[in-house]
Tab-separated table of C-alpha atoms in Angstrom:
chain	number	residue	atom	x	y	z
W	265	GLN	CA	-93.663	-17.362	-183.598
W	266	LYS	CA	-96.242	-14.638	-182.807
W	267	GLU	CA	-95.947	-11.836	-185.324
W	268	VAL	CA	-97.094	-8.120	-185.587
W	269	GLU	CA	-97.179	-6.929	-189.001
W	270	GLN	CA	-97.008	-3.073	-190.009
W	271	ASN	CA	-96.217	-1.540	-193.552
W	272	SER	CA	-93.046	0.162	-193.090
W	273	GLY	CA	-93.951	3.001	-194.952
W	274	PRO	CA	-93.122	6.030	-195.430
W	275	LEU	CA	-96.320	6.937	-195.157
W	276	SER	CA	-96.713	10.307	-196.513
W	277	VAL	CA	-99.884	12.993	-195.791
W	278	PRO	CA	-100.035	16.384	-196.191
W	279	GLU	CA	-100.192	18.885	-193.132
W	280	GLY	CA	-103.895	18.748	-191.773
W	281	ALA	CA	-104.466	15.666	-193.452
W	282	ILE	CA	-105.432	12.218	-191.457
W	283	ALA	CA	-102.791	9.635	-191.240
W	284	SER	CA	-104.248	6.266	-190.856
W	285	LEU	CA	-101.639	3.646	-189.474
W	286	ASN	CA	-102.489	0.208	-189.424
W	287	CYS	CA	-101.421	-3.007	-187.754
W	288	THR	CA	-102.043	-6.670	-187.928
W	289	TYR	CA	-101.553	-9.803	-185.121
W	290	SER	CA	-101.506	-13.328	-185.481
W	291	ASP	CA	-101.837	-14.287	-181.667
W	292	ARG	CA	-105.695	-14.580	-181.209
W	293	GLY	CA	-105.237	-14.769	-177.436
W	294	SER	CA	-103.788	-10.986	-177.278
W	295	GLN	CA	-105.679	-8.900	-174.953
W	296	SER	CA	-103.535	-5.485	-174.953
W	297	PHE	CA	-102.561	-3.405	-177.525
W	298	PHE	CA	-100.702	-0.313	-177.692
W	299	TRP	CA	-99.254	2.392	-180.170
W	300	TYR	CA	-95.833	4.047	-179.539
W	301	ARG	CA	-94.143	7.004	-181.220
W	302	GLN	CA	-90.792	6.879	-181.513
W	303	TYR	CA	-88.737	10.066	-182.929
W	304	SER	CA	-85.339	9.543	-184.777
W	305	GLY	CA	-82.712	9.057	-182.337
W	306	LYS	CA	-85.008	9.269	-179.118
W	307	SER	CA	-86.912	5.992	-177.457
W	308	PRO	CA	-90.660	4.926	-177.680
W	309	GLU	CA	-93.168	6.752	-175.998
W	310	LEU	CA	-96.582	5.711	-175.535
W	311	ILE	CA	-99.482	7.368	-177.370
W	312	MET	CA	-102.379	4.880	-176.508
W	313	SER	CA	-103.588	1.832	-175.319
W	314	ILE	CA	-106.716	-0.100	-176.315
W	315	TYR	CA	-108.461	-3.351	-174.538
W	316	SER	CA	-111.647	-3.517	-176.193
W	317	ASN	CA	-113.101	-3.518	-179.502
W	318	GLY	CA	-113.988	-0.415	-180.736
W	319	ASP	CA	-112.712	3.245	-180.786
W	320	LYS	CA	-110.727	5.134	-178.460
W	321	GLU	CA	-110.093	8.658	-178.818
W	322	ASP	CA	-107.863	10.665	-177.329
W	323	GLY	CA	-107.276	14.545	-178.340
W	324	ARG	CA	-105.861	14.257	-182.166
W	325	PHE	CA	-105.121	10.303	-181.917
W	326	THR	CA	-108.118	7.690	-182.328
W	327	ALA	CA	-107.150	3.728	-181.759
W	328	GLN	CA	-109.416	1.344	-183.471
W	329	LEU	CA	-109.404	-2.263	-182.590
W	330	ASN	CA	-111.232	-5.340	-184.202
W	331	LYS	CA	-110.417	-8.893	-182.427
W	332	ALA	CA	-112.008	-10.647	-184.755
W	333	SER	CA	-110.084	-9.371	-187.747
W	334	GLN	CA	-106.969	-9.145	-185.207
W	335	TYR	CA	-106.574	-5.680	-186.562
W	336	VAL	CA	-105.934	-2.195	-184.617
W	337	SER	CA	-105.456	0.942	-185.960
W	338	LEU	CA	-104.151	4.788	-185.371
W	339	LEU	CA	-106.038	7.504	-186.936
W	340	ILE	CA	-104.077	11.122	-186.345
W	341	ARG	CA	-106.282	13.933	-187.089
W	342	ASP	CA	-105.207	17.286	-188.126
W	343	SER	CA	-101.506	15.837	-188.954
W	344	GLN	CA	-98.741	18.156	-187.943
W	345	PRO	CA	-95.267	18.339	-189.031
W	346	SER	CA	-94.200	17.250	-185.394
W	347	ASP	CA	-96.158	14.091	-185.862
W	348	SER	CA	-93.479	12.752	-188.199
W	349	ALA	CA	-91.957	9.916	-186.675
W	350	THR	CA	-92.052	6.214	-186.816
W	351	TYR	CA	-95.059	4.611	-184.969
W	352	LEU	CA	-94.675	1.288	-183.336
W	353	CYS	CA	-97.778	-1.216	-182.781
W	354	ALA	CA	-97.498	-3.557	-179.838
W	355	VAL	CA	-99.177	-6.189	-178.667
W	356	ASP	CA	-99.674	-8.516	-175.610
W	357	ASN	CA	-101.111	-11.896	-174.435
W	358	TYR	CA	-101.618	-11.298	-170.638
W	359	GLY	CA	-97.903	-10.504	-170.113
W	360	GLN	CA	-96.675	-13.418	-171.749
W	361	ASN	CA	-95.953	-12.441	-175.469
W	362	PHE	CA	-95.511	-8.685	-175.933
W	363	VAL	CA	-94.521	-8.188	-179.148
W	364	PHE	CA	-93.570	-4.996	-181.042
W	365	GLY	CA	-94.100	-4.711	-185.059
W	366	PRO	CA	-91.756	-3.184	-187.007
W	367	GLY	CA	-92.978	0.472	-187.404
W	368	THR	CA	-94.334	2.633	-189.623
W	369	ARG	CA	-92.473	5.664	-190.617
W	370	LEU	CA	-94.627	8.976	-190.854
W	371	SER	CA	-93.875	12.036	-192.827
W	372	VAL	CA	-96.400	14.850	-192.559
W	373	LEU	CA	-95.343	17.465	-195.030
W	374	PRO	CA	-95.902	20.912	-194.735
J	143	GLY	CA	-92.250	11.106	-160.759
J	144	ALA	CA	-88.909	9.891	-162.248
J	145	GLY	CA	-88.992	7.561	-165.460
J	146	VAL	CA	-86.687	4.662	-166.393
J	147	SER	CA	-83.243	5.728	-165.986
J	148	GLN	CA	-80.206	4.107	-168.032
J	149	SER	CA	-76.680	4.555	-167.703
J	150	PRO	CA	-74.179	5.100	-169.408
J	151	SER	CA	-76.214	7.041	-172.010
J	152	ASN	CA	-73.195	6.457	-174.587
J	153	LYS	CA	-70.485	3.817	-173.967
J	154	VAL	CA	-67.448	3.307	-176.835
J	155	THR	CA	-65.626	0.247	-176.364
J	156	GLU	CA	-62.799	-1.797	-178.113
J	157	LYS	CA	-63.779	-5.195	-179.857
J	158	GLY	CA	-63.361	-8.229	-177.277
J	159	LYS	CA	-63.904	-6.018	-173.977
J	160	ASP	CA	-66.814	-6.708	-171.682
J	161	VAL	CA	-69.216	-3.979	-171.310
J	162	GLU	CA	-72.341	-3.607	-168.441
J	163	LEU	CA	-75.295	-1.838	-169.191
J	164	ARG	CA	-77.582	-0.570	-166.304
J	165	CYS	CA	-81.123	0.069	-165.825
J	166	ASP	CA	-83.279	1.734	-163.208
J	167	PRO	CA	-86.859	1.006	-163.760
J	168	ILE	CA	-89.885	3.300	-162.520
J	169	SER	CA	-90.179	2.451	-158.848
J	170	GLY	CA	-92.889	0.020	-158.267
J	171	HIS	CA	-92.570	-1.350	-161.775
J	172	THR	CA	-92.324	-5.319	-161.237
J	173	ALA	CA	-91.643	-6.069	-164.832
J	174	LEU	CA	-88.363	-5.196	-166.722
J	175	TYR	CA	-87.626	-5.508	-170.332
J	176	TRP	CA	-84.106	-5.175	-172.312
J	177	TYR	CA	-84.191	-4.567	-176.511
J	178	ARG	CA	-81.717	-3.740	-178.791
J	179	GLN	CA	-82.454	-1.524	-181.706
J	180	SER	CA	-79.783	-1.372	-184.701
J	181	LEU	CA	-79.552	1.964	-186.602
J	182	GLY	CA	-82.917	2.127	-188.775
J	183	GLN	CA	-84.048	-1.114	-187.162
J	184	GLY	CA	-86.896	-2.601	-185.083
J	185	LEU	CA	-86.844	-3.286	-181.427
J	186	GLU	CA	-85.074	-6.583	-180.755
J	187	PHE	CA	-86.692	-8.032	-177.627
J	188	LEU	CA	-83.337	-9.467	-175.600
J	189	ILE	CA	-84.757	-10.755	-171.912
J	190	TYR	CA	-87.613	-10.170	-169.564
J	191	PHE	CA	-88.067	-10.273	-165.714
J	192	GLN	CA	-90.842	-10.237	-163.968
J	193	GLY	CA	-91.002	-10.137	-160.087
J	194	ASN	CA	-89.188	-13.525	-158.810
J	195	SER	CA	-89.984	-15.558	-162.043
J	196	ALA	CA	-87.158	-17.201	-163.834
J	197	PRO	CA	-86.551	-14.439	-166.391
J	198	ASP	CA	-87.267	-15.025	-170.253
J	199	LYS	CA	-84.048	-15.115	-172.004
J	200	SER	CA	-85.198	-16.230	-174.969
J	201	GLY	CA	-84.102	-13.032	-177.372
J	202	LEU	CA	-80.819	-12.816	-176.118
J	203	PRO	CA	-78.564	-13.753	-179.237
J	204	SER	CA	-75.767	-15.594	-177.614
J	205	ASP	CA	-74.066	-16.822	-174.561
J	206	ARG	CA	-71.910	-13.552	-174.568
J	207	PHE	CA	-75.162	-11.825	-173.379
J	208	SER	CA	-76.452	-11.963	-169.522
J	209	ALA	CA	-78.318	-10.054	-167.145
J	210	GLU	CA	-79.563	-9.760	-164.132
J	211	ARG	CA	-81.839	-8.088	-161.657
J	212	THR	CA	-80.757	-7.325	-157.935
J	213	GLY	CA	-83.875	-7.111	-155.417
J	214	GLY	CA	-86.246	-6.984	-157.952
J	215	SER	CA	-85.295	-3.419	-158.964
J	216	VAL	CA	-82.073	-2.268	-161.016
J	217	SER	CA	-80.905	-4.511	-163.724
J	218	THR	CA	-77.473	-4.799	-165.226
J	219	LEU	CA	-76.991	-6.339	-169.224
J	220	THR	CA	-73.473	-7.652	-169.435
J	221	ILE	CA	-71.737	-8.043	-173.128
J	222	GLN	CA	-68.863	-10.071	-172.895
J	223	ARG	CA	-66.152	-10.028	-175.620
J	224	THR	CA	-68.158	-7.503	-177.845
J	225	GLN	CA	-68.226	-7.458	-181.252
J	226	GLN	CA	-68.730	-4.734	-183.913
J	227	GLU	CA	-72.101	-6.279	-184.439
J	228	ASP	CA	-73.370	-5.486	-180.855
J	229	SER	CA	-73.068	-1.592	-181.863
J	230	ALA	CA	-76.678	-0.786	-181.339
J	231	VAL	CA	-78.709	1.154	-178.779
J	232	TYR	CA	-79.632	-0.709	-175.612
J	233	LEU	CA	-83.090	-0.002	-174.613
J	234	CYS	CA	-84.799	-0.699	-170.920
J	235	ALA	CA	-88.519	-0.408	-170.232
J	236	SER	CA	-90.161	-1.228	-166.781
J	237	SER	CA	-94.092	-1.772	-166.710
J	238	PRO	CA	-96.666	-2.178	-163.710
J	239	LEU	CA	-98.929	-4.636	-163.376
J	240	ARG	CA	-102.777	-4.315	-164.673
J	241	GLY	CA	-105.006	-7.099	-163.733
J	242	GLY	CA	-101.883	-8.887	-161.945
J	243	VAL	CA	-100.025	-9.162	-165.301
J	244	PRO	CA	-97.517	-6.593	-166.917
J	245	ASP	CA	-98.814	-4.035	-169.082
J	246	THR	CA	-97.793	-0.479	-170.475
J	247	GLN	CA	-94.042	-0.408	-171.169
J	248	TYR	CA	-92.117	2.748	-169.961
J	249	PHE	CA	-88.770	3.083	-171.989
J	250	GLY	CA	-85.473	4.529	-170.588
J	251	PRO	CA	-83.255	6.717	-172.736
J	252	GLY	CA	-81.225	4.255	-173.991
J	253	THR	CA	-77.630	3.335	-174.043
J	254	ARG	CA	-75.883	3.656	-177.213
J	255	LEU	CA	-72.752	1.288	-177.548
J	256	THR	CA	-70.309	1.583	-179.913
J	257	VAL	CA	-67.770	-1.491	-180.506
J	258	LEU	CA	-64.589	-0.498	-182.505
């Protein structure tokens, strides 16, 4: 059973701080990695995708991938209350095994 | 452009009735997924269609659940003899190909099913 693990949270950070969300996966063949954000009562929306080891930045968001450690993370700089949501990590192996993690609930406190 | 659409947005039914949920993927997306999400829970994979290949039905929870995809586009998820535990939000997602394999999934707004 291929697994994706995340801390369920809630992760609470003060407004303006950096939020760090972590994800580990078991399938060493995984090649594509995604972070989704899901607001309560809404469907998941893509934040970032990452395919190569290292960092990928998009605005206040940075995804970090380490395939050797089977670890992917998402950093949110200057966290805002509007960032409060559940963040889902997803991992895929060439379209054969797309697995979502259980999600981490983030709360940004004003 | 148009995103993934799902209908109905809400469905209330009585225990034992059959329901059909519809998904219209983004035009040109060859991969289509169905998920179920119960209140406060994560995404539960149900079924995956890719092009003309046989669907991956490994996530369907029972033989009361079935899905089809006509013409490689619209998909219908059917739940027969609904039970109260079927109450959940049913999400559909579609994805384009990247390097010949499905990539990012784009989700529809979901159908909230309530079985009384």
